[in-house]
PDB file of C-alpha atoms in Angstrom:
ATOM      1  CA  MET A 913      24.149  -0.447   2.304  1.00 49.00           C
ATOM      2  CA  ASN A 914      20.752  -0.431   0.224  1.00 63.00           C
ATOM      3  CA  ASP A 915      17.879  -0.855   2.611  1.00 92.00           C
ATOM      4  CA  ASP A 916      15.487  -1.388  -0.182  1.00 96.00           C
ATOM      5  CA  VAL A 917      12.206  -3.646   1.048  1.00 98.00           C
ATOM      6  CA  ARG A 918       8.909  -4.644   0.400  1.00 98.00           C
ATOM      7  CA  LEU A 919       5.662  -4.322   1.656  1.00 98.00           C
ATOM      8  CA  THR A 920       2.971  -6.101   1.671  1.00 98.00           C
ATOM      9  CA  ALA A 921      -0.916  -4.734   3.815  1.00 98.00           C
ATOM     10  CA  TRP A 922      -3.144  -5.817   3.887  1.00 98.00           C
ATOM     11  CA  VAL A 923      -6.542  -2.843   4.927  1.00 98.00           C
ATOM     12  CA  ARG A 924      -9.654  -4.087   5.836  1.00 97.00           C
ATOM     13  CA  GLY A 925     -13.041  -1.963   6.245  1.00 97.00           C
ATOM     14  CA  ARG A 926     -14.807   0.046   3.808  1.00 97.00           C
ATOM     15  CA  VAL A 927     -11.870   0.287   1.344  1.00 97.00           C
ATOM     16  CA  GLN A 928     -13.820  -0.965  -1.937  1.00 98.00           C
ATOM     17  CA  GLY A 929     -15.601   1.369  -4.029  1.00 96.00           C
ATOM     18  CA  VAL A 930     -15.141   4.099  -2.290  1.00 97.00           C
ATOM     19  CA  GLY A 931     -11.450   5.613  -4.743  1.00 97.00           C
ATOM     20  CA  PHE A 932      -8.688   3.346  -2.046  1.00 97.00           C
ATOM     21  CA  ARG A 933      -6.745   2.377  -4.733  1.00 98.00           C
ATOM     22  CA  TRP A 934      -6.386   5.180  -7.068  1.00 97.00           C
ATOM     23  CA  TYR A 935      -5.641   7.397  -3.543  1.00 97.00           C
ATOM     24  CA  THR A 936      -3.594   4.963  -2.999  1.00 98.00           C
ATOM     25  CA  ARG A 937      -1.478   4.801  -6.404  1.00 98.00           C
ATOM     26  CA  ALA A 938      -1.512   8.563  -5.632  1.00 97.00           C
ATOM     27  CA  LYS A 939      -0.148   8.369  -2.235  1.00 97.00           C
ATOM     28  CA  ALA A 940       2.797   6.393  -3.467  1.00 98.00           C
ATOM     29  CA  LEU A 941       3.968   8.465  -6.669  1.00 97.00           C
ATOM     30  CA  GLU A 942       3.990  11.724  -3.955  1.00 97.00           C
ATOM     31  CA  ILE A 943       5.833   9.713  -1.913  1.00 97.00           C
ATOM     32  CA  GLY A 944       8.364   9.046  -4.664  1.00 96.00           C
ATOM     33  CA  GLY A 945      10.577   5.889  -5.283  1.00 96.00           C
ATOM     34  CA  LEU A 946       7.776   2.696  -4.686  1.00 98.00           C
ATOM     35  CA  SER A 947       6.910   0.589  -7.418  1.00 98.00           C
ATOM     36  CA  GLY A 948       3.815  -1.589  -6.396  1.00 98.00           C
ATOM     37  CA  PHE A 949       0.032  -1.379  -6.616  1.00 98.00           C
ATOM     38  CA  ALA A 950      -3.091  -1.553  -5.134  1.00 98.00           C
ATOM     39  CA  LEU A 951      -5.328  -4.408  -5.852  1.00 98.00           C
ATOM     40  CA  ASN A 952      -9.404  -5.064  -4.641  1.00 98.00           C
ATOM     41  CA  LEU A 953      -9.685  -8.844  -2.900  1.00 98.00           C
ATOM     42  CA  GLY A 954     -12.517 -10.418  -3.145  1.00 98.00           C
ATOM     43  CA  ASP A 955     -13.077 -10.135   1.091  1.00 98.00           C
ATOM     44  CA  GLY A 956     -13.806  -6.817   0.908  1.00 98.00           C
ATOM     45  CA  ARG A 957      -9.837  -6.268   1.607  1.00 98.00           C
ATOM     46  CA  VAL A 958      -7.290  -4.184   0.243  1.00 98.00           C
ATOM     47  CA  GLN A 959      -3.965  -5.911  -1.025  1.00 98.00           C
ATOM     48  CA  VAL A 960      -1.257  -3.291  -1.317  1.00 98.00           C
ATOM     49  CA  VAL A 961       2.492  -3.792  -2.253  1.00 98.00           C
ATOM     50  CA  ALA A 962       4.978  -1.215  -1.959  1.00 98.00           C
ATOM     51  CA  GLU A 963       8.603  -1.605  -2.857  1.00 98.00           C
ATOM     52  CA  GLY A 964      11.451   1.567  -2.133  1.00 97.00           C
ATOM     53  CA  ASP A 965      13.817   2.959   0.686  1.00 96.00           C
ATOM     54  CA  SER A 966      12.296   1.437   3.653  1.00 97.00           C
ATOM     55  CA  ALA A 967      11.451   5.351   4.954  1.00 97.00           C
ATOM     56  CA  ALA A 968       8.726   5.826   1.938  1.00 97.00           C
ATOM     57  CA  CYS A 969       7.003   2.349   2.741  1.00 98.00           C
ATOM     58  CA  ARG A 970       7.069   3.534   5.991  1.00 98.00           C
ATOM     59  CA  THR A 971       5.024   6.610   5.486  1.00 97.00           C
ATOM     60  CA  LEU A 972       2.616   4.623   3.153  1.00 98.00           C
ATOM     61  CA  LEU A 973       2.711   2.446   5.909  1.00 98.00           C
ATOM     62  CA  ASP A 974       1.786   5.589   8.111  1.00 97.00           C
ATOM     63  CA  TRP A 975      -1.254   7.314   5.930  1.00 97.00           C
ATOM     64  CA  LEU A 976      -2.851   3.939   5.188  1.00 97.00           C
ATOM     65  CA  ARG A 977      -3.212   3.711   8.812  1.00 96.00           C
ATOM     66  CA  THR A 978      -3.538   7.438  10.119  1.00 90.00           C
ATOM     67  CA  GLY A 979      -3.991   8.801   6.880  1.00 77.00           C
ATOM     68  CA  ASP A 980      -6.606  10.645   5.192  1.00 87.00           C
ATOM     69  CA  THR A 981      -8.605   7.655   2.759  1.00 91.00           C
ATOM     70  CA  PRO A 982     -10.991   8.032   1.242  1.00 92.00           C
ATOM     71  CA  GLY A 983     -13.917   4.939   2.926  1.00 94.00           C
ATOM     72  CA  ARG A 984     -12.795   4.110   6.669  1.00 95.00           C
ATOM     73  CA  VAL A 985      -9.733   2.208   7.853  1.00 96.00           C
ATOM     74  CA  ASP A 986     -10.904  -0.350  10.060  1.00 96.00           C
ATOM     75  CA  GLY A 987      -7.294  -1.992  10.405  1.00 97.00           C
ATOM     76  CA  VAL A 988      -3.542  -2.520   8.520  1.00 98.00           C
ATOM     77  CA  THR A 989      -1.900  -5.831   8.829  1.00 98.00           C
ATOM     78  CA  GLU A 990       1.436  -6.042   7.036  1.00 98.00           C
ATOM     79  CA  ILE A 991       3.971  -7.608   6.686  1.00 98.00           C
ATOM     80  CA  TRP A 992       8.395  -6.697   4.988  1.00 98.00           C
ATOM     81  CA  ASP A 993      10.529  -8.466   2.656  1.00 97.00           C
ATOM     82  CA  THR A 994      13.049  -8.545   0.617  1.00 97.00           C
ATOM     83  CA  PRO A 995      12.268  -6.564  -2.759  1.00 97.00           C
ATOM     84  CA  ARG A 996      11.214  -9.134  -5.776  1.00 96.00           C
ATOM     85  CA  GLY A 997      11.093  -5.890  -8.596  1.00 93.00           C
ATOM     86  CA  GLY A 998       9.865  -6.190 -11.669  1.00 93.00           C
ATOM     87  CA  TYR A 999       7.308  -3.721 -11.291  1.00 94.00           C
ATOM     88  CA  ASP A1000       7.217  -0.538 -13.778  1.00 92.00           C
ATOM     89  CA  GLY A1001       5.481   2.065 -11.392  1.00 96.00           C
ATOM     90  CA  PHE A1002       2.558   2.478  -9.298  1.00 98.00           C
ATOM     91  CA  ALA A1003      -0.146   0.045 -10.395  1.00 97.00           C
ATOM     92  CA  THR A1004      -4.544  -0.498  -9.563  1.00 97.00           C
ATOM     93  CA  ARG A1005      -5.390  -3.549 -10.305  1.00 95.00           C
TER      94      ARG A1005
END
């Protein structure tokens, strides 16, 4: 059984201009097996898209919510879906 998933998370708070995307990429690489990206949005949020094993995606989501992230996270909203593919590693955009 394939339990690969797609996690899309929107992170609110002071998350731009503090290295948040870079640290998110580093955490995704540390967890391993994830592909996707972290992107600054015009409204001040960061969008994180990660595809891979559901446990690895859950670990990344838990870190986004409660981990030692740069800046200040006020909240995270997420949706889960089936993977779409097309990512080469984990990037900052």
